[in-house]
């Protein structure tokens, strides 16, 4: 009977340890996981690669705020134009002039997004000191990878 009592205590102890470990992982695991599915934020990559000091980081944060505002505004314009474009499909006859006009609006806003991105990096370049320019030039070769869209799971539409 002493062996069964010891075995019962051991099983209960292991169960408590497992539950405690599981609880710890569930509660604390999210805090240590980087956003973007495990990828570091582009902001952090840029700060690290360019070795920005505190003032540069503060100025960079202001640039990011402006950039995000512009991109959000342009994305909203694109979304609105696409909604109008696709609403044309419910018409018995699609107006070719309206369709072409809305596609032109979408193209214009997409072009503005690219101009905004480029200006953003010109502004980042202006933040760099001379000793950081080599790092900036190396960074420009990685920009398309750093800002690539997150990989998506295949959808079945």
Coordinates of N, CA, C and O in Angstrom, one line a residue:
X1 N 0.8 -1.2 0.0 CA 0.0 0.0 0.0 C 0.9 1.3 0.0 O 0.5 2.3 -0.5
X2 N 2.0 1.2 0.6 CA 2.9 2.3 0.6 C 3.4 2.7 -0.8 O 3.5 3.8 -1.1
X3 N 3.6 1.7 -1.7 CA 4.0 1.9 -3.1 C 2.9 2.6 -3.9 O 3.2 3.5 -4.6
X4 N 1.7 2.2 -3.7 CA 0.6 2.9 -4.4 C 0.4 4.3 -3.9 O 0.1 5.2 -4.7
X5 N 0.6 4.6 -2.7 CA 0.5 5.9 -2.1 C 1.6 6.8 -2.7 O 1.3 7.9 -3.1
X6 N 2.8 6.3 -2.8 CA 3.9 7.0 -3.4 C 3.7 7.2 -4.9 O 4.0 8.3 -5.4
X7 N 3.2 6.2 -5.5 CA 2.9 6.4 -7.0 C 1.8 7.4 -7.2 O 1.9 8.2 -8.1
X8 N 0.8 7.4 -6.4 CA -0.3 8.4 -6.5 C 0.3 9.8 -6.3 O -0.1 10.8 -7.0
X9 N 1.1 10.0 -5.3 CA 1.7 11.3 -5.0 C 2.6 11.8 -6.2 O 2.5 12.9 -6.6
X10 N 3.3 10.8 -6.7 CA 4.2 11.1 -7.9 C 3.4 11.6 -9.1 O 3.7 12.5 -9.8
X11 N 2.3 10.8 -9.4 CA 1.5 11.2 -10.5 C 0.8 12.5 -10.3 O 0.8 13.4 -11.3
X12 N 0.3 12.8 -9.2 CA -0.3 14.1 -8.9 C 0.7 15.2 -9.0 O 0.5 16.3 -9.6
X13 N 1.9 15.0 -8.5 CA 3.0 16.0 -8.6 C 3.4 16.3 -10.0 O 3.5 17.4 -10.4
X14 N 3.5 15.2 -10.8 CA 3.8 15.4 -12.3 C 2.7 16.1 -13.0 O 3.0 17.0 -13.9
X15 N 1.5 15.8 -12.7 CA 0.3 16.5 -13.3 C 0.4 18.0 -12.9 O 0.1 18.8 -13.8
X16 N 0.6 18.3 -11.7 CA 0.7 19.7 -11.3 C 1.8 20.4 -12.0 O 1.7 21.6 -12.4
X17 N 3.0 19.8 -12.1 CA 4.1 20.4 -12.8 C 3.8 20.6 -14.3 O 4.0 21.7 -14.8
X18 N 3.1 19.7 -14.9 CA 2.7 19.8 -16.3 C 1.7 20.9 -16.5 O 1.8 21.7 -17.4
X19 N 0.7 21.0 -15.6 CA -0.3 22.1 -15.7 C 0.4 23.4 -15.5 O 0.0 24.4 -16.1
X20 N 1.3 23.5 -14.5 CA 2.0 24.8 -14.3 C 2.8 25.2 -15.5 O 2.8 26.4 -15.8
X21 N 3.5 24.3 -16.1 CA 4.3 24.6 -17.2 C 3.4 25.0 -18.4 O 3.7 26.0 -19.1
X22 N 2.4 24.3 -18.6 CA 1.4 24.7 -19.7 C 0.8 26.1 -19.4 O 0.8 26.9 -20.4
X23 N 0.4 26.4 -18.2 CA -0.1 27.7 -17.9 C 0.9 28.8 -18.1 O 0.6 29.8 -18.7
X24 N 2.2 28.5 -17.7 CA 3.2 29.5 -17.9 C 3.4 29.8 -19.4 O 3.6 30.9 -19.8
X25 N 3.5 28.8 -20.2 CA 3.7 28.9 -21.6 C 2.6 29.7 -22.3 O 2.8 30.5 -23.1
X26 N 1.4 29.4 -21.9 CA 0.2 30.0 -22.5 C 0.1 31.5 -22.1 O -0.2 32.4 -22.9
X27 N 0.4 31.8 -20.9 CA 0.3 33.2 -20.4 C 1.5 34.0 -20.8 O 1.3 35.2 -21.1
X28 N 2.6 33.5 -20.8 CA 3.8 34.3 -21.1 C 4.4 34.1 -22.5 O 5.2 34.9 -22.9
X29 N 3.9 33.1 -23.2 CA 4.5 32.9 -24.5 C 4.2 34.0 -25.5 O 5.1 34.3 -26.4
X30 N 3.1 34.7 -25.5 CA 2.7 35.7 -26.4 C 3.6 36.9 -26.3 O 3.9 37.6 -27.2
X31 N 4.0 37.2 -25.1 CA 4.9 38.4 -24.8 C 6.2 38.3 -25.5 O 6.8 39.3 -25.8
X32 N 6.7 37.1 -25.6 CA 8.1 36.9 -26.1 C 8.1 36.7 -27.6 O 9.2 36.6 -28.2
X33 N 7.0 36.5 -28.2 CA 6.9 36.2 -29.6 C 6.9 37.5 -30.4 O 6.0 38.3 -30.2
X34 N 7.8 37.7 -31.3 CA 7.8 38.9 -32.1 C 6.5 39.0 -33.0 O 6.0 38.0 -33.4
X35 N 6.0 40.2 -33.2 CA 4.9 40.4 -34.1 C 5.3 40.0 -35.5 O 6.4 39.6 -35.8
X36 N 4.4 40.0 -36.5 CA 4.6 39.6 -37.9 C 5.0 38.2 -38.0 O 5.8 37.8 -38.8
X37 N 4.4 37.3 -37.2 CA 4.6 35.9 -37.4 C 6.1 35.5 -37.1 O 6.6 34.6 -37.8
X38 N 6.7 36.1 -36.2 CA 8.1 35.7 -35.8 C 9.1 36.6 -36.5 O 10.3 36.6 -36.1
X39 N 8.7 37.5 -37.4 CA 9.7 38.4 -38.1 C 9.8 39.6 -37.2 O 8.8 40.1 -36.7
X40 N 11.0 40.2 -37.1 CA 11.1 41.5 -36.4 C 10.4 42.6 -37.2 O 10.3 42.5 -38.4
X41 N 10.0 43.6 -36.5 CA 9.3 44.8 -37.1 C 10.3 45.5 -38.0 O 11.5 45.6 -37.6
X42 N 9.9 46.0 -39.2 CA 10.9 46.7 -40.0 C 11.5 47.9 -39.3 O 12.7 48.2 -39.5
X43 N 10.7 48.6 -38.4 CA 11.3 49.7 -37.6 C 12.5 49.2 -36.8 O 13.5 49.9 -36.8
X44 N 12.4 48.1 -36.2 CA 13.5 47.6 -35.4 C 14.7 47.2 -36.2 O 15.8 47.5 -35.8
X45 N 14.4 46.7 -37.4 CA 15.5 46.3 -38.3 C 16.3 47.5 -38.7 O 17.5 47.6 -38.7
X46 N 15.6 48.6 -39.1 CA 16.2 49.8 -39.6 C 17.0 50.5 -38.5 O 18.1 50.9 -38.7
X47 N 16.4 50.6 -37.3 CA 17.1 51.2 -36.1 C 18.4 50.4 -35.9 O 19.5 51.0 -35.6
X48 N 18.3 49.1 -35.9 CA 19.5 48.3 -35.6 C 20.5 48.4 -36.7 O 21.7 48.6 -36.4
X49 N 20.1 48.2 -37.9 CA 21.1 48.3 -39.0 C 21.8 49.6 -39.2 O 22.9 49.7 -39.6
X50 N 21.1 50.7 -38.9 CA 21.6 52.0 -39.0 C 22.3 52.5 -37.7 O 22.8 53.6 -37.7
X51 N 22.1 51.8 -36.7 CA 22.7 52.2 -35.4 C 22.2 53.6 -35.0 O 23.0 54.4 -34.6
X52 N 20.9 53.8 -35.1 CA 20.4 55.1 -34.7 C 20.5 55.4 -33.2 O 20.3 54.5 -32.4
X53 N 20.9 56.6 -32.9 CA 21.0 57.0 -31.5 C 19.5 57.4 -31.1 O 18.6 57.4 -31.9
X54 N 19.4 57.8 -29.8 CA 18.1 58.1 -29.3 C 17.4 59.3 -30.1 O 16.2 59.2 -30.4
X55 N 18.1 60.3 -30.4 CA 17.5 61.4 -31.1 C 17.1 61.0 -32.5 O 15.9 61.3 -33.0
X56 N 17.9 60.2 -33.2 CA 17.5 59.7 -34.5 C 16.3 58.8 -34.4 O 15.4 58.8 -35.3
X57 N 16.2 58.0 -33.4 CA 15.1 57.1 -33.2 C 13.8 57.9 -33.0 O 12.7 57.6 -33.5
X58 N 13.9 59.0 -32.2 CA 12.7 59.9 -32.0 C 12.3 60.5 -33.3 O 11.1 60.6 -33.6
X59 N 13.3 61.0 -34.1 CA 12.9 61.6 -35.4 C 12.4 60.6 -36.3 O 11.4 60.9 -37.1
X60 N 12.9 59.4 -36.3 CA 12.4 58.3 -37.1 C 11.0 57.9 -36.8 O 10.1 57.7 -37.6
X61 N 10.6 58.0 -35.5 CA 9.3 57.7 -35.0 C 8.3 58.7 -35.6 O 7.2 58.3 -36.0
X62 N 8.7 60.0 -35.7 CA 7.9 61.0 -36.4 C 7.7 60.7 -37.8 O 6.6 60.9 -38.4
X63 N 8.8 60.3 -38.5 CA 8.7 59.9 -39.9 C 7.7 58.8 -40.1 O 6.9 58.8 -41.1
X64 N 7.8 57.8 -39.2 CA 6.9 56.6 -39.4 C 5.4 57.1 -39.2 O 4.5 56.6 -40.0
X65 N 5.2 58.0 -38.2 CA 3.8 58.4 -38.0 C 3.3 59.1 -39.3 O 2.1 58.8 -39.7
X66 N 4.1 60.0 -39.9 CA 3.6 60.6 -41.1 C 3.4 59.6 -42.2 O 2.4 59.6 -42.9
X67 N 4.4 58.7 -42.4 CA 4.3 57.7 -43.4 C 3.0 56.8 -43.3 O 2.3 56.6 -44.3
X68 N 2.8 56.3 -42.1 CA 1.6 55.5 -41.9 C 0.3 56.3 -42.2 O -0.6 55.7 -42.8
X69 N 0.3 57.5 -41.8 CA -0.9 58.3 -42.1 C -1.2 58.5 -43.6 O -2.3 58.3 -44.1
X70 N -0.1 58.7 -44.3 CA -0.2 58.9 -45.8 C -0.7 57.6 -46.4 O -1.5 57.5 -47.3
X71 N 0.0 56.5 -46.0 CA -0.3 55.2 -46.6 C -1.8 54.8 -46.3 O -2.5 54.3 -47.2
X72 N -2.2 55.0 -45.1 CA -3.6 54.7 -44.7 C -4.6 55.5 -45.5 O -5.5 55.0 -46.1
X73 N -4.3 56.8 -45.7 CA -5.2 57.6 -46.5 C -5.2 57.1 -48.0 O -6.3 57.0 -48.6
X74 N -4.1 56.8 -48.5 CA -4.0 56.3 -49.9 C -4.7 54.9 -50.1 O -5.4 54.7 -51.0
X75 N -4.5 54.1 -49.1 CA -5.1 52.8 -49.1 C -6.6 52.9 -49.0 O -7.4 52.2 -49.7
X76 N -7.1 53.9 -48.2 CA -8.5 54.1 -48.1 C -9.1 54.6 -49.5 O -10.2 54.2 -49.9
X77 N -8.3 55.5 -50.1 CA -8.8 55.9 -51.5 C -8.9 54.8 -52.4 O -9.8 54.7 -53.2
X78 N -7.9 53.9 -52.4 CA -7.9 52.7 -53.3 C -9.1 51.8 -53.0 O -9.8 51.3 -53.9
X79 N -9.3 51.5 -51.7 CA -10.4 50.7 -51.3 C -11.8 51.3 -51.7 O -12.6 50.6 -52.2
X80 N -11.9 52.6 -51.6 CA -13.2 53.2 -52.0 C -13.4 53.1 -53.5 O -14.5 52.8 -53.9
X81 N -12.3 53.4 -54.2 CA -12.4 53.3 -55.7 C -12.7 51.8 -56.1 O -13.5 51.6 -57.1
X82 N -12.1 50.9 -55.5 CA -12.4 49.5 -55.8 C -13.8 49.1 -55.5 O -14.5 48.4 -56.3
X83 N -14.3 49.6 -54.4 CA -15.7 49.3 -54.1 C -16.6 49.9 -55.2 O -17.6 49.2 -55.6
X84 N -16.4 51.1 -55.6 CA -17.2 51.7 -56.7 C -17.0 50.9 -58.0 O -18.0 50.7 -58.7
X85 N -15.8 50.5 -58.3 CA -15.5 49.7 -59.5 C -16.3 48.4 -59.5 O -17.0 48.1 -60.4
X86 N -16.2 47.7 -58.4 CA -16.8 46.4 -58.4 C -18.3 46.5 -58.2 O -19.0 45.6 -58.6
X87 N -18.8 47.6 -57.8 CA -20.2 47.8 -57.7 C -20.8 47.9 -59.1 O -22.0 47.7 -59.4
X88 N -19.9 48.3 -60.1 CA -20.3 48.4 -61.5 C -20.8 47.0 -62.0 O -21.5 46.9 -63.0
X89 N -20.3 46.0 -61.4 CA -20.6 44.6 -61.9 C -22.1 44.3 -61.6 O -22.7 43.4 -62.3
X90 N -22.7 45.0 -60.7 CA -24.2 44.7 -60.5 C -25.1 45.4 -61.5 O -26.3 45.2 -61.5
X91 N -24.5 46.3 -62.3 CA -25.2 47.0 -63.3 C -25.5 46.0 -64.5 O -24.7 45.1 -64.7
X92 N -26.6 46.2 -65.2 CA -26.9 45.3 -66.3 C -25.9 45.5 -67.4 O -25.5 44.6 -68.1
X93 N -25.4 46.8 -67.6 CA -24.3 47.1 -68.5 C -23.3 47.9 -67.8 O -23.6 48.9 -67.1
X94 N -22.0 47.5 -68.0 CA -20.9 48.2 -67.3 C -20.6 49.4 -68.2 O -20.4 49.3 -69.4
X95 N -20.5 50.6 -67.5 CA -20.1 51.8 -68.2 C -18.6 51.8 -68.3 O -17.8 51.9 -67.4
X96 N -18.1 51.6 -69.6 CA -16.6 51.5 -69.8 C -15.9 52.8 -69.4 O -14.8 52.7 -68.8
X97 N -16.5 53.9 -69.5 CA -15.8 55.2 -69.1 C -15.7 55.2 -67.6 O -14.6 55.6 -67.1
X98 N -16.7 54.9 -66.9 CA -16.7 54.8 -65.4 C -15.6 53.8 -64.9 O -14.8 54.1 -64.0
X99 N -15.6 52.6 -65.6 CA -14.7 51.6 -65.2 C -13.3 52.1 -65.4 O -12.4 52.0 -64.5
X100 N -13.0 52.6 -66.6 CA -11.6 53.1 -66.8 C -11.2 54.3 -65.9 O -10.1 54.3 -65.5
X101 N -12.2 55.1 -65.6 CA -11.9 56.2 -64.7 C -11.6 55.7 -63.3 O -10.6 56.2 -62.7
X102 N -12.3 54.8 -62.8 CA -12.0 54.2 -61.5 C -10.7 53.5 -61.4 O -10.0 53.5 -60.5
X103 N -10.4 52.7 -62.5 CA -9.1 52.1 -62.6 C -8.0 53.1 -62.6 O -6.9 52.9 -61.9
X104 N -8.2 54.2 -63.3 CA -7.2 55.3 -63.3 C -7.0 55.9 -61.9 O -5.8 56.2 -61.4
X105 N -8.1 56.0 -61.1 CA -8.0 56.5 -59.7 C -7.2 55.5 -58.9 O -6.3 55.9 -58.1
X106 N -7.4 54.2 -59.0 CA -6.7 53.2 -58.3 C -5.2 53.3 -58.7 O -4.3 53.3 -57.8
X107 N -4.9 53.3 -60.0 CA -3.5 53.4 -60.4 C -2.8 54.7 -59.9 O -1.7 54.6 -59.4
X108 N -3.5 55.8 -59.9 CA -2.9 57.0 -59.4 C -2.5 56.9 -57.9 O -1.5 57.3 -57.5
X109 N -3.5 56.4 -57.1 CA -3.2 56.2 -55.7 C -2.1 55.2 -55.4 O -1.3 55.4 -54.5
X110 N -2.0 54.1 -56.2 CA -1.0 53.2 -56.0 C 0.4 53.8 -56.4 O 1.4 53.6 -55.7
X111 N 0.4 54.6 -57.4 CA 1.6 55.4 -57.7 C 2.0 56.3 -56.6 O 3.2 56.4 -56.2
X112 N 1.0 57.0 -56.0 CA 1.3 57.9 -54.9 C 1.9 57.1 -53.7 O 2.7 57.6 -52.9
X113 N 1.4 55.9 -53.5 CA 1.9 55.0 -52.4 C 3.4 54.8 -52.6 O 4.2 54.9 -51.7
X114 N 3.8 54.4 -53.9 CA 5.2 54.2 -54.2 C 6.0 55.5 -54.0 O 7.2 55.4 -53.4
X115 N 5.5 56.6 -54.4 CA 6.2 57.9 -54.1 C 6.4 58.1 -52.6 O 7.4 58.6 -52.2
X116 N 5.3 57.8 -51.9 CA 5.4 58.0 -50.4 C 6.4 57.1 -49.8 O 7.2 57.6 -48.9
X117 N 6.5 55.9 -50.2 CA 7.5 55.0 -49.7 C 8.9 55.5 -50.0 O 9.8 55.5 -49.1
X118 N 9.1 55.9 -51.2 CA 10.4 56.4 -51.6 C 10.8 57.6 -50.8 O 11.9 57.8 -50.3
X119 N 9.9 58.6 -50.7 CA 10.1 59.8 -49.9 C 10.5 59.4 -48.4 O 11.4 60.0 -47.8
X120 N 9.8 58.4 -47.9 CA 10.0 58.0 -46.5 C 11.5 57.6 -46.4 O 12.2 57.9 -45.4
X121 N 12.0 56.8 -47.4 CA 13.4 56.4 -47.3 C 14.4 57.5 -47.6 O 15.5 57.5 -47.0
X122 N 14.0 58.4 -48.4 CA 14.8 59.6 -48.5 C 14.9 60.4 -47.2 O 16.0 60.9 -46.9
X123 N 13.8 60.5 -46.5 CA 13.8 61.1 -45.2 C 14.7 60.4 -44.2 O 15.4 61.0 -43.4
X124 N 14.6 59.1 -44.2 CA 15.4 58.2 -43.3 C 16.9 58.5 -43.7 O 17.7 58.6 -42.8
X125 N 17.2 58.6 -44.9 CA 18.6 58.8 -45.4 C 19.1 60.1 -44.8 O 20.3 60.2 -44.3
X126 N 18.2 61.2 -44.8 CA 18.6 62.5 -44.2 C 18.9 62.4 -42.7 O 19.6 63.2 -42.2
X127 N 18.3 61.4 -42.0 CA 18.6 61.3 -40.6 C 20.0 60.7 -40.3 O 20.5 60.9 -39.2
X128 N 20.5 60.0 -41.3 CA 21.8 59.3 -41.1 C 23.0 60.3 -41.1 O 23.1 61.3 -41.8
X129 N 23.9 60.0 -40.2 CA 25.2 60.7 -40.2 C 26.1 60.1 -41.3 O 25.8 59.0 -41.8
X130 N 27.2 60.7 -41.6 CA 28.1 60.2 -42.6 C 28.6 58.8 -42.3 O 28.7 58.0 -43.2
X131 N 28.9 58.5 -41.0 CA 29.4 57.2 -40.7 C 28.3 56.1 -40.8 O 28.6 54.9 -40.7
X132 N 27.0 56.5 -41.0 CA 26.0 55.5 -41.1 C 25.6 55.3 -42.6 O 24.8 54.4 -42.9
X133 N 26.1 56.1 -43.5 CA 25.7 56.0 -44.9 C 26.1 54.6 -45.6 O 25.3 54.1 -46.4
X134 N 27.2 54.1 -45.2 CA 27.5 52.7 -45.7 C 26.4 51.7 -45.3 O 26.0 50.9 -46.1
X135 N 26.0 51.8 -44.1 CA 24.9 50.9 -43.6 C 23.6 51.2 -44.3 O 22.9 50.3 -44.6
X136 N 23.3 52.5 -44.5 CA 22.1 52.8 -45.3 C 22.1 52.3 -46.7 O 21.1 51.7 -47.1
X137 N 23.3 52.4 -47.3 CA 23.4 51.9 -48.7 C 23.2 50.4 -48.7 O 22.5 49.8 -49.6
X138 N 23.7 49.7 -47.7 CA 23.5 48.2 -47.6 C 22.1 47.9 -47.4 O 21.5 46.9 -47.9
X139 N 21.4 48.7 -46.6 CA 20.0 48.5 -46.2 C 19.1 48.6 -47.5 O 18.2 47.9 -47.6
X140 N 19.5 49.5 -48.4 CA 18.7 49.7 -49.6 C 18.6 48.5 -50.4 O 17.6 48.3 -51.1
X141 N 19.6 47.6 -50.3 CA 19.6 46.4 -51.1 C 18.7 45.4 -50.5 O 18.3 44.4 -51.1
X142 N 18.3 45.6 -49.2 CA 17.4 44.6 -48.5 C 16.0 45.1 -48.3 O 15.1 44.4 -47.8
X143 N 15.7 46.3 -48.8 CA 14.3 46.9 -48.5 C 13.2 46.0 -49.1 O 12.2 45.8 -48.4
X144 N 13.3 45.5 -50.3 CA 12.2 44.7 -50.8 C 12.0 43.4 -50.0 O 10.9 43.0 -49.8
X145 N 13.1 42.9 -49.4 CA 12.9 41.7 -48.6 C 12.3 42.1 -47.2 O 11.4 41.4 -46.7
X146 N 12.8 43.1 -46.6 CA 12.3 43.6 -45.3 C 10.8 43.9 -45.3 O 10.1 43.6 -44.4
X147 N 10.4 44.6 -46.4 CA 9.0 45.0 -46.5 C 8.2 44.1 -47.4 O 7.1 44.5 -47.7
X148 N 8.7 42.9 -47.6 CA 7.8 42.0 -48.4 C 6.6 41.6 -47.6 O 6.6 41.5 -46.4
X149 N 5.5 41.4 -48.3 CA 4.3 41.0 -47.6 C 4.5 39.6 -46.8 O 5.3 38.8 -47.2
X150 N 3.8 39.5 -45.7 CA 3.9 38.3 -44.9 C 3.4 37.1 -45.8 O 2.5 37.3 -46.6
X151 N 4.1 36.0 -45.7 CA 3.6 34.8 -46.5 C 2.2 34.4 -46.0 O 1.9 34.5 -44.8
X152 N 1.4 34.1 -47.0 CA 0.0 33.8 -46.7 C -0.2 32.3 -46.9 O 0.4 31.7 -47.7
X153 N -1.2 31.8 -46.1 CA -1.6 30.4 -46.4 C -2.5 30.4 -47.6 O -3.2 31.3 -47.9
X154 N -2.4 29.4 -48.4 CA -3.2 29.3 -49.6 C -4.7 29.3 -49.2 O -5.1 28.7 -48.3
X155 N -5.4 30.1 -50.0 CA -6.9 30.1 -49.8 C -7.5 29.4 -50.9 O -7.0 29.3 -52.0
X156 N -8.7 28.8 -50.6 CA -9.4 28.1 -51.6 C -10.7 28.9 -51.9 O -11.7 28.7 -51.1
X157 N -10.7 29.7 -52.9 CA -11.9 30.6 -53.2 C -12.8 29.9 -54.2 O -12.5 29.2 -55.0

